[in-house]
PDB file of C-alpha atoms in Angstrom:
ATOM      1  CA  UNK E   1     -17.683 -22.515  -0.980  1.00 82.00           C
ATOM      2  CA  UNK E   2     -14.215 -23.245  -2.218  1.00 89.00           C
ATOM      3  CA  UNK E   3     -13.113 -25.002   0.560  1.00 93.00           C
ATOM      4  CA  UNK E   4     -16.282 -27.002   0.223  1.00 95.00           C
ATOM      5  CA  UNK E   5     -15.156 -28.203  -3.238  1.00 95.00           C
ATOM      6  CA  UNK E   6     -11.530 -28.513  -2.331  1.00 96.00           C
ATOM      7  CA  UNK E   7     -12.677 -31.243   0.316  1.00 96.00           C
ATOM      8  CA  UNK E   8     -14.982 -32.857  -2.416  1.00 96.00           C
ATOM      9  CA  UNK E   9     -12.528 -33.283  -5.299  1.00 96.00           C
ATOM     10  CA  UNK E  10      -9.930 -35.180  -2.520  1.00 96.00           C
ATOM     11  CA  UNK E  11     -12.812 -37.380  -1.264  1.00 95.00           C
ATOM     12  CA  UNK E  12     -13.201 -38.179  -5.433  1.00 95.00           C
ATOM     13  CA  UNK E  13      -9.520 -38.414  -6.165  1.00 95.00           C
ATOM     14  CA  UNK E  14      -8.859 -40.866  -3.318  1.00 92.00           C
ATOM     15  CA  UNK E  15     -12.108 -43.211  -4.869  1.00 92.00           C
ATOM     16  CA  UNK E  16      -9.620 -43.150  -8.042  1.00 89.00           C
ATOM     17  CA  UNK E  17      -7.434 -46.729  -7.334  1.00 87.00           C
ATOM     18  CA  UNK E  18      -4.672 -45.582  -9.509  1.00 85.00           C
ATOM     19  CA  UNK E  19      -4.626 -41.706  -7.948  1.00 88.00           C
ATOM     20  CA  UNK E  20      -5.111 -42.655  -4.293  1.00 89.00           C
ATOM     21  CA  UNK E  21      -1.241 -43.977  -3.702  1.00 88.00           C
ATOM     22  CA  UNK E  22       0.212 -41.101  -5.835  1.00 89.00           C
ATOM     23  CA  UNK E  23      -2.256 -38.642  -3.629  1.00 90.00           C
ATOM     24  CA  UNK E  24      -1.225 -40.065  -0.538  1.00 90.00           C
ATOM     25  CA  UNK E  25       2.606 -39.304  -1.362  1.00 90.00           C
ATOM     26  CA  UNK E  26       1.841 -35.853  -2.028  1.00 90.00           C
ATOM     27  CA  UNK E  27       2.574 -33.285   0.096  1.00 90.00           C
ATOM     28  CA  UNK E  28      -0.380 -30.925   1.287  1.00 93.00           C
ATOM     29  CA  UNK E  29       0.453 -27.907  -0.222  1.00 93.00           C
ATOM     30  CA  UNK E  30       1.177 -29.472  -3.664  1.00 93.00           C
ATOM     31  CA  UNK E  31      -2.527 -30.369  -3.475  1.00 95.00           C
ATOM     32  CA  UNK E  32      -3.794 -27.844  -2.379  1.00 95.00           C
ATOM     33  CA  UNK E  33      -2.166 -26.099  -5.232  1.00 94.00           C
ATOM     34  CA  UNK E  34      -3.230 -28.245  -7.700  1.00 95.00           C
ATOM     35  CA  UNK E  35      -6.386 -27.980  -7.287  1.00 96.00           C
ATOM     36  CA  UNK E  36      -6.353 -24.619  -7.053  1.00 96.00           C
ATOM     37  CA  UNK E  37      -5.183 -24.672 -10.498  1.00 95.00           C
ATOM     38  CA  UNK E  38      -7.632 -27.217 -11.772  1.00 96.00           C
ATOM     39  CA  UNK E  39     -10.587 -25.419 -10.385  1.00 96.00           C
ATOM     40  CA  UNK E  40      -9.111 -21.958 -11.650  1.00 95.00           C
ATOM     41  CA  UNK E  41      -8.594 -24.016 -15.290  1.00 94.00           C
ATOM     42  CA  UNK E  42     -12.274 -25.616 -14.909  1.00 94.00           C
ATOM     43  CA  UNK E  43     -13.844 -22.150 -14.304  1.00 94.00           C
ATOM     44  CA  UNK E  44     -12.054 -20.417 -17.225  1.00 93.00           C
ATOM     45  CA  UNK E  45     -13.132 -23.629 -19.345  1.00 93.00           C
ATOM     46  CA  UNK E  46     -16.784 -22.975 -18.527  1.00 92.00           C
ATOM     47  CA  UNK E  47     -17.578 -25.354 -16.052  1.00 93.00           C
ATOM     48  CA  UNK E  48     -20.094 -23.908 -13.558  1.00 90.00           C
ATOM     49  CA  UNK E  49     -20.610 -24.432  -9.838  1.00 88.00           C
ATOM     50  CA  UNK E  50     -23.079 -27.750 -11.082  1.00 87.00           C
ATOM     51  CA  UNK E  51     -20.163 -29.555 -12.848  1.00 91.00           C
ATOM     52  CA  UNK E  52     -16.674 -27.566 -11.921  1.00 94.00           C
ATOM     53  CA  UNK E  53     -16.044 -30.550  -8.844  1.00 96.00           C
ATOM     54  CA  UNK E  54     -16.104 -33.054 -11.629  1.00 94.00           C
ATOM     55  CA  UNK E  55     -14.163 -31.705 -14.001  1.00 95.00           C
ATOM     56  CA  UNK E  56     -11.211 -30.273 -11.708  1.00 96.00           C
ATOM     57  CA  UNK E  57     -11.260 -33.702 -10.310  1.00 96.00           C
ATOM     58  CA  UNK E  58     -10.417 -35.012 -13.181  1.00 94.00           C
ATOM     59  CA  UNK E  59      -7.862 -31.941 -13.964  1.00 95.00           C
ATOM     60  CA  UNK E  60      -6.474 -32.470 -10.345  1.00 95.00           C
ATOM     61  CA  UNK E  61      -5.563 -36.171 -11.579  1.00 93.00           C
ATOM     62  CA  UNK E  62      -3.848 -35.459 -14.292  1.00 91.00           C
ATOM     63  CA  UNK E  63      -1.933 -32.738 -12.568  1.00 91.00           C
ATOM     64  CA  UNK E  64      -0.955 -35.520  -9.591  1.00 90.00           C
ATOM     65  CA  UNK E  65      -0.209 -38.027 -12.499  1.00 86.00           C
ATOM     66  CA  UNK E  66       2.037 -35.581 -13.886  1.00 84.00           C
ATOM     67  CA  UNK E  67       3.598 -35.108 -11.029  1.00 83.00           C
ATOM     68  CA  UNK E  68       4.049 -38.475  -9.868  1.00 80.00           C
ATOM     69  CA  UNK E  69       6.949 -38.941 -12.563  1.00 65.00           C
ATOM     70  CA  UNK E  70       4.402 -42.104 -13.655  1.00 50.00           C
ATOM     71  CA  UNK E  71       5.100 -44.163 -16.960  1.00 52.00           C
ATOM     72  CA  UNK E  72       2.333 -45.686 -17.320  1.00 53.00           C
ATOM     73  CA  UNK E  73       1.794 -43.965 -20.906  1.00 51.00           C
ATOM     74  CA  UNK E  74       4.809 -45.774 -22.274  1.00 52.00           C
ATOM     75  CA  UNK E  75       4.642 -48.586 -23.950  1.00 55.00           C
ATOM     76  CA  UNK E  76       7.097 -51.848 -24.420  1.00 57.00           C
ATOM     77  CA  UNK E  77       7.333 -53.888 -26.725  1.00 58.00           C
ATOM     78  CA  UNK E  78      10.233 -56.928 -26.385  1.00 63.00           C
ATOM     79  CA  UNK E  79      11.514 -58.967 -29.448  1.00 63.00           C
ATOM     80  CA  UNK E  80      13.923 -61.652 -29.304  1.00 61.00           C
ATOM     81  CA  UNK E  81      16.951 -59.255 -29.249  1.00 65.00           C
ATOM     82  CA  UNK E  82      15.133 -56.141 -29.397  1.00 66.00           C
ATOM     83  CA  UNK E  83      13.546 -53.999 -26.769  1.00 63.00           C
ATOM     84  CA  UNK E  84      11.485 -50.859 -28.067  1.00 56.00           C
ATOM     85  CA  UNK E  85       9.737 -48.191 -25.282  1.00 56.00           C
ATOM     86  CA  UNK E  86       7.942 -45.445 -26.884  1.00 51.00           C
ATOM     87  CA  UNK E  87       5.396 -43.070 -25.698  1.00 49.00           C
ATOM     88  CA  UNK E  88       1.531 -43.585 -25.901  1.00 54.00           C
ATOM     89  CA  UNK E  89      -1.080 -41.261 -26.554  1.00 51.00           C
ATOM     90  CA  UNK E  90       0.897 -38.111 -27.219  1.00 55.00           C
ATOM     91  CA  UNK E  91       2.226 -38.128 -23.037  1.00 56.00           C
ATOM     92  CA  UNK E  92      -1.753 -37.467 -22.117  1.00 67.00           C
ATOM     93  CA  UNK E  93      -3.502 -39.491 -19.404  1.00 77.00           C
ATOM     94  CA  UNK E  94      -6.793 -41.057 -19.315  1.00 82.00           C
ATOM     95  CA  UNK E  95      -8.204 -37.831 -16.646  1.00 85.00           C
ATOM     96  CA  UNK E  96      -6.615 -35.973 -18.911  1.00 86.00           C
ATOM     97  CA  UNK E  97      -8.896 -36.966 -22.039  1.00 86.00           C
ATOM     98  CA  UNK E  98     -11.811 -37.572 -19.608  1.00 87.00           C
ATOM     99  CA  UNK E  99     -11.353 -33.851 -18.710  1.00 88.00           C
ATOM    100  CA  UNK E 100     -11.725 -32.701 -22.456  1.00 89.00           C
ATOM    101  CA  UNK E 101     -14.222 -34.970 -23.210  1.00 87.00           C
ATOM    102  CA  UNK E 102     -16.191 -33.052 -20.195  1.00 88.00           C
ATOM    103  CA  UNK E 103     -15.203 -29.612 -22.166  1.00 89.00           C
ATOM    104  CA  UNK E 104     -16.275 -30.839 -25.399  1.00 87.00           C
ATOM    105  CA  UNK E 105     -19.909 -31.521 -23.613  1.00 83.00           C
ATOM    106  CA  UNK E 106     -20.297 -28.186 -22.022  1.00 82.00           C
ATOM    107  CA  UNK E 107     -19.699 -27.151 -25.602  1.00 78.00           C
ATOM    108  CA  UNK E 108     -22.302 -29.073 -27.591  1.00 76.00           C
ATOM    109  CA  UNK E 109     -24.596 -29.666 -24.386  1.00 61.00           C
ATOM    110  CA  UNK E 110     -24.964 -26.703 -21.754  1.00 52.00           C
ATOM    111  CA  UNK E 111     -27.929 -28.590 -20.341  1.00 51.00           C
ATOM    112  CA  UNK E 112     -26.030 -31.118 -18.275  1.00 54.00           C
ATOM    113  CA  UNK E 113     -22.652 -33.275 -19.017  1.00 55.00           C
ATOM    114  CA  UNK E 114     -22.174 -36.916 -17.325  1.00 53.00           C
ATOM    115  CA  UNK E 115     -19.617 -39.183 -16.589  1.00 48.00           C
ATOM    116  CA  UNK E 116     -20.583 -41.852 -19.094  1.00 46.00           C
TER     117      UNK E 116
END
């Protein structure tokens, strides 16, 4: 069964755009031991065997975009002699917050969450 969601959450990462290239660069094992983590992080979180695939996707992507040594959460701003870079959203990532916002619904809503 845990291979079976292993295989699912890299057929989702790789229908992320911005995940597939960092995915691709990855080595196996660093996958493999991401999601490992995710899915061991989504299952102490209180995600289920319904909804764990979607939220260690999610988990999995934040872990790669980590990883990736990406700046995409830093922010420029260029003045006529003045160039300022600073950091956006605290260092998190938008599978980060998509990932909490998942937790939050198994929270308030044990019923079902969705991606909205």
């Amino acid at each position: 069964m845990k291979e079976e969601m292993k295989t699912s959450i890299k057929t989702r990462l790789n229908l992320f755009p911005n995940i597939k290239a960092i995915v691709d660069k990855l080595d196996e094992n660093i996958l493999d031991s991401f999601i490992d983590d995710a899915l061991n992080q989504a299952e102490d979180d209180g995600f289920t065997e319904k909804n764990i695939v979607m939220g260690a996707t999610y988990l999995t992507a934040h872990f790669c975009h980590v990883a990736s040594n990406e700046n995409s959460n830093i922010q420029e701003q260029t003045a006529a002699v003045l160039t300022v870079k600073y950091f956006d959203r605290g260092g998190s990532d938008d599978y980060l917050i998509e990932y909490l916002r998942l937790k939050r619904a198994l929270k308030t809503n044990t019923s079902s969450i969705r991606f909205l």
